[in-house]
mmCIF file of C-alpha atoms in Angstrom:
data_model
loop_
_atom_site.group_PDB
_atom_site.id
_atom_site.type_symbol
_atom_site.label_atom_id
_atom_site.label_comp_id
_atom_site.label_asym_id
_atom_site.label_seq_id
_atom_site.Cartn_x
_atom_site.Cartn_y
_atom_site.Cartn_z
ATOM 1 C CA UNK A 1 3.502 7.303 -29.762
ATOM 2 C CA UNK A 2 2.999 6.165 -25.850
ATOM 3 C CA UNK A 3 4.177 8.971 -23.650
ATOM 4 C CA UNK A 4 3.308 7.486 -20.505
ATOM 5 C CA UNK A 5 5.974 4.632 -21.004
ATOM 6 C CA UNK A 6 8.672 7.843 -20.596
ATOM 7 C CA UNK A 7 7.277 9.121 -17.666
ATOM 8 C CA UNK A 8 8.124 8.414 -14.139
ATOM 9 C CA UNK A 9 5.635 8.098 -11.156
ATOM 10 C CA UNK A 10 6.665 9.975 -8.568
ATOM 11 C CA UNK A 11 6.713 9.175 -4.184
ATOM 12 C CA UNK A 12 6.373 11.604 -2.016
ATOM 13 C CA UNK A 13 9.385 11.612 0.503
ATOM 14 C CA UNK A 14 7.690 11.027 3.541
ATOM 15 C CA UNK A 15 6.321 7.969 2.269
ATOM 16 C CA UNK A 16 9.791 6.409 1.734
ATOM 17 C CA UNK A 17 9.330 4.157 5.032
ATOM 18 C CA UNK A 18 7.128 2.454 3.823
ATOM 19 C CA UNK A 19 8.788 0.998 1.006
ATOM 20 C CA UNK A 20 11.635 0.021 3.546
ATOM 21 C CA UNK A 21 9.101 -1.636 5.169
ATOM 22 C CA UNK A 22 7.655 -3.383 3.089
ATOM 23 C CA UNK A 23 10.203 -4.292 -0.119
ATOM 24 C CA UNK A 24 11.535 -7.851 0.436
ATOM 25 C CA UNK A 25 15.256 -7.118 -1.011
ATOM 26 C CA UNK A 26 15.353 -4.480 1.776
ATOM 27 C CA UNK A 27 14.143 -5.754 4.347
ATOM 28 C CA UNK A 28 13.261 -9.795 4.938
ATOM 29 C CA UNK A 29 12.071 -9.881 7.995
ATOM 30 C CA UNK A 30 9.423 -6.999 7.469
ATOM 31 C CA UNK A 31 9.231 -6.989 3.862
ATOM 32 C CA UNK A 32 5.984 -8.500 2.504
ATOM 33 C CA UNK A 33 6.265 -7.348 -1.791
ATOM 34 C CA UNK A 34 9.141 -8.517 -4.271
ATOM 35 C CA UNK A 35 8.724 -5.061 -6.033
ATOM 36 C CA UNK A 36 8.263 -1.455 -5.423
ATOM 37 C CA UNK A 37 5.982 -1.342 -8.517
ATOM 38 C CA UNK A 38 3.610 -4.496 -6.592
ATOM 39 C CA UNK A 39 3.515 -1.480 -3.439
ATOM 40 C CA UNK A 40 3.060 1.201 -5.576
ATOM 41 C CA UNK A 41 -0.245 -0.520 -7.501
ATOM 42 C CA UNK A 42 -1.397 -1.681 -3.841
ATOM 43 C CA UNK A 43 -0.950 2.056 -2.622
ATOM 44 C CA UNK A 44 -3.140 3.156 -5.895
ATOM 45 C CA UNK A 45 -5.724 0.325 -5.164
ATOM 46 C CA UNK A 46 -6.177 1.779 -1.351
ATOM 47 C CA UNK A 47 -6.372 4.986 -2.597
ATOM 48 C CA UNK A 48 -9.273 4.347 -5.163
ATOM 49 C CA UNK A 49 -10.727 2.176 -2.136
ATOM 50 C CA UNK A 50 -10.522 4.521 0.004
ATOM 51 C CA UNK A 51 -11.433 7.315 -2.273
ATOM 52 C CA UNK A 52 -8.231 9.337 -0.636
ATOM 53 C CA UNK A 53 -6.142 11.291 -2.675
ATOM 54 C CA UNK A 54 -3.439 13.290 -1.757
ATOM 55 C CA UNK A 55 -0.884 15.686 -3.252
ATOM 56 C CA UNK A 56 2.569 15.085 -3.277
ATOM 57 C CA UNK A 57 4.060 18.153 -1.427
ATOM 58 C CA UNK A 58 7.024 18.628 -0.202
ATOM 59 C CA UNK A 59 10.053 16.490 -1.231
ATOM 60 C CA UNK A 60 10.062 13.578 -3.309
ATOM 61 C CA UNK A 61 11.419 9.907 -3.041
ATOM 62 C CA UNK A 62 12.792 7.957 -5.917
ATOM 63 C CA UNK A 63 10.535 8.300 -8.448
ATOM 64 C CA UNK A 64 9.608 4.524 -10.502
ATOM 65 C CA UNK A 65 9.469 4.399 -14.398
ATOM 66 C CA UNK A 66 5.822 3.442 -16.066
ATOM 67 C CA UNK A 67 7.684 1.144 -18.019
ATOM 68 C CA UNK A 68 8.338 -1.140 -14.994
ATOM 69 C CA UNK A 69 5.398 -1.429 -14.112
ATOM 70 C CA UNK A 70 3.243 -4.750 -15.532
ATOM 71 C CA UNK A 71 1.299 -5.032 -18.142
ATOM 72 C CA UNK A 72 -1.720 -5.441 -15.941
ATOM 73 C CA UNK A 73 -0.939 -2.804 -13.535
ATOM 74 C CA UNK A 74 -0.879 -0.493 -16.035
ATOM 75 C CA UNK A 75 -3.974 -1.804 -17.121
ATOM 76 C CA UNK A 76 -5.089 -1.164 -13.790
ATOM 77 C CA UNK A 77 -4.247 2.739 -13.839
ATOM 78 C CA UNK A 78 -5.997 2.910 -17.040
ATOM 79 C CA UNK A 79 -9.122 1.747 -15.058
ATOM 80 C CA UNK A 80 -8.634 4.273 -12.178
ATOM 81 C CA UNK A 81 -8.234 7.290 -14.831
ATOM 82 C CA UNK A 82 -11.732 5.847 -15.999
ATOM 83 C CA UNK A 83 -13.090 5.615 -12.854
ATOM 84 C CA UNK A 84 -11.970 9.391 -12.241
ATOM 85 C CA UNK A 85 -12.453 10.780 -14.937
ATOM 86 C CA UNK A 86 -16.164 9.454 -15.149
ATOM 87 C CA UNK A 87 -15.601 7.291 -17.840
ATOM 88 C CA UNK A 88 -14.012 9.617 -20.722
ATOM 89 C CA UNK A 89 -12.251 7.317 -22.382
ATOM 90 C CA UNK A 90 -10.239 10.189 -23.822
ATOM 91 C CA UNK A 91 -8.664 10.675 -21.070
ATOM 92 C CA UNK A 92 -6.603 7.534 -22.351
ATOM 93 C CA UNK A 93 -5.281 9.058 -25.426
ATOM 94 C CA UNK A 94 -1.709 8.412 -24.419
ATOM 95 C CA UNK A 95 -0.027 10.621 -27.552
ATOM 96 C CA UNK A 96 -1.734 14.000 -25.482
ATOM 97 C CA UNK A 97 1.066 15.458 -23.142
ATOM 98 C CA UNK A 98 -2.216 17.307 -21.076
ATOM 99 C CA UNK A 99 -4.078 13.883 -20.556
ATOM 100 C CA UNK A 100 -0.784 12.555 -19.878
ATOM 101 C CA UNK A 101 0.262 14.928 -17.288
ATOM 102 C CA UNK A 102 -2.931 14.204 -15.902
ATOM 103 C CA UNK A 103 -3.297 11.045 -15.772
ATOM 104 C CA UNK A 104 0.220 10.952 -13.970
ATOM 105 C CA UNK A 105 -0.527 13.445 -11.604
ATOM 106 C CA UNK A 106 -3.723 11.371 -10.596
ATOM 107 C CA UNK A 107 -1.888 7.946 -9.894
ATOM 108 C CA UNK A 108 0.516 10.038 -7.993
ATOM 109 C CA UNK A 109 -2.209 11.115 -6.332
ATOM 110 C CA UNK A 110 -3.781 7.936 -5.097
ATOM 111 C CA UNK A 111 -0.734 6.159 -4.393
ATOM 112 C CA UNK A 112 0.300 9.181 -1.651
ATOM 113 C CA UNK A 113 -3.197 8.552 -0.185
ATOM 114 C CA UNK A 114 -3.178 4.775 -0.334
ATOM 115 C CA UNK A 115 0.496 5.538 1.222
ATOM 116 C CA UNK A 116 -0.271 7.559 3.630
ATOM 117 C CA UNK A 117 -2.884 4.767 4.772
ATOM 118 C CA UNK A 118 -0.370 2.158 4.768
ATOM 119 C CA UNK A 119 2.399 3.953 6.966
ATOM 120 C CA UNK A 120 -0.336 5.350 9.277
ATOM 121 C CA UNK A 121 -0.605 1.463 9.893
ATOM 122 C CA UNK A 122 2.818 0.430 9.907
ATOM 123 C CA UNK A 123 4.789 2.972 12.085
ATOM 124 C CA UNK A 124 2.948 1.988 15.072
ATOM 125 C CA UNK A 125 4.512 -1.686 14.625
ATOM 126 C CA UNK A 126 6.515 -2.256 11.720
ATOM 127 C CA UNK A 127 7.730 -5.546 12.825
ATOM 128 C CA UNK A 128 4.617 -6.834 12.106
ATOM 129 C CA UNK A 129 3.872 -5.460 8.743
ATOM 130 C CA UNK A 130 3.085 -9.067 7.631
ATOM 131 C CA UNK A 131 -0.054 -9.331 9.377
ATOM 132 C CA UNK A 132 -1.043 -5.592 9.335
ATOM 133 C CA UNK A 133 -1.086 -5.866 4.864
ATOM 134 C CA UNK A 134 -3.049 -9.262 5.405
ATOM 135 C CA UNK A 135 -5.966 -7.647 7.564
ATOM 136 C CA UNK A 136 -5.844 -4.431 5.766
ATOM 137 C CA UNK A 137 -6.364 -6.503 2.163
ATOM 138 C CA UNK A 138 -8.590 -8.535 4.595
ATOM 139 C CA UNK A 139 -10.926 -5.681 5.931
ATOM 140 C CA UNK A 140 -10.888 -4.218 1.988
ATOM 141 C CA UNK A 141 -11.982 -7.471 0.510
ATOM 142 C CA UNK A 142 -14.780 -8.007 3.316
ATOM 143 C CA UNK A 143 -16.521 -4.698 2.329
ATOM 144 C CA UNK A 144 -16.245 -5.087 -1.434
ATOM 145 C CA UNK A 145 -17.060 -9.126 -1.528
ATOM 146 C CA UNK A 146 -20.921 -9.804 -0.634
ATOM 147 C CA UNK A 147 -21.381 -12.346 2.295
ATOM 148 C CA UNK A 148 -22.858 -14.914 -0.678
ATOM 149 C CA UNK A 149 -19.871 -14.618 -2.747
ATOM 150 C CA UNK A 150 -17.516 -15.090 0.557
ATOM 151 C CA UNK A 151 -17.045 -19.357 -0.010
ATOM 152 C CA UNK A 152 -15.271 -18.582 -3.045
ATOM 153 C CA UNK A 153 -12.875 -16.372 -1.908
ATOM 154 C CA UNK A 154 -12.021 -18.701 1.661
ATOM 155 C CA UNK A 155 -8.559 -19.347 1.692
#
């Protein structure tokens, strides 16, 4: 039995600007993702990048159910739990309510940092959001993509 796909990743409140921000259906002229789930895994992905976690404290937004979340993003948080946990690949047993627990505390985790990147970005000037996500997946990319590999990747 899969008790992630009950659980519910939680936001902390504070970081609730920049899903108006960003989400489309909320807001077309600054939004820049069709889903909260697609900001969530880019929050998680900055995070990891970044190496910054950070607690949620304090109040909480919304919280988003695993189960919305794509097949390959949750692929993706299975990598990060790897990647954190140094590669014990029982920290994926998904029946355990600790590793569980866990495992959703540490997404939660990442996303707040990764979130806490974004808005530092955005709140200066949200109307241009747009271009602020390109350069930030820009300036990411460029450090993780060698200069040899950068022709492929020209857009």
């Amino acid at each position: 039995m899969n008790l992630l796909s009950s659980k519910r990743l939680k936001k902390a409140k504070d970081k609730d600007i920049v899903f108006e921000i960003l989400d489309i259906k909320k807001n077309k002229k600054t939004g820049f993702f069709h889903k909260m789930t697609e900001i969530y895994a880019f929050a998680v992905a900055l995070g990891i990048k970044s190496k910054k976690t950070e607690p949620i404290i304090g109040g909480n937004g919304d919280p988003i159910a695993v189960d919305l979340f794509s097949e390959e993003q949750q692929r993706y948080f299975d990598t990060v739990i790897l990647f954190h946990e140094a590669g014990d690949i029982t920290k994926l047993n998904k029946e355990n309510e600790e590793n569980i627990n866990r495992y959703v505390k540490t997404i939660e985790a990442y996303a707040n940092g990764g979130l806490a990147i974004i808005k530092d970005k955005l709140v200066v000037h949200p109307e241009d959001s747009f271009n602020i996500i390109t350069r930030l997946v820009h300036e990411e990319l460029k450090e993780v993509i060698p200069d040899e590999a950068k022709g492929a990747f020209e857009w």
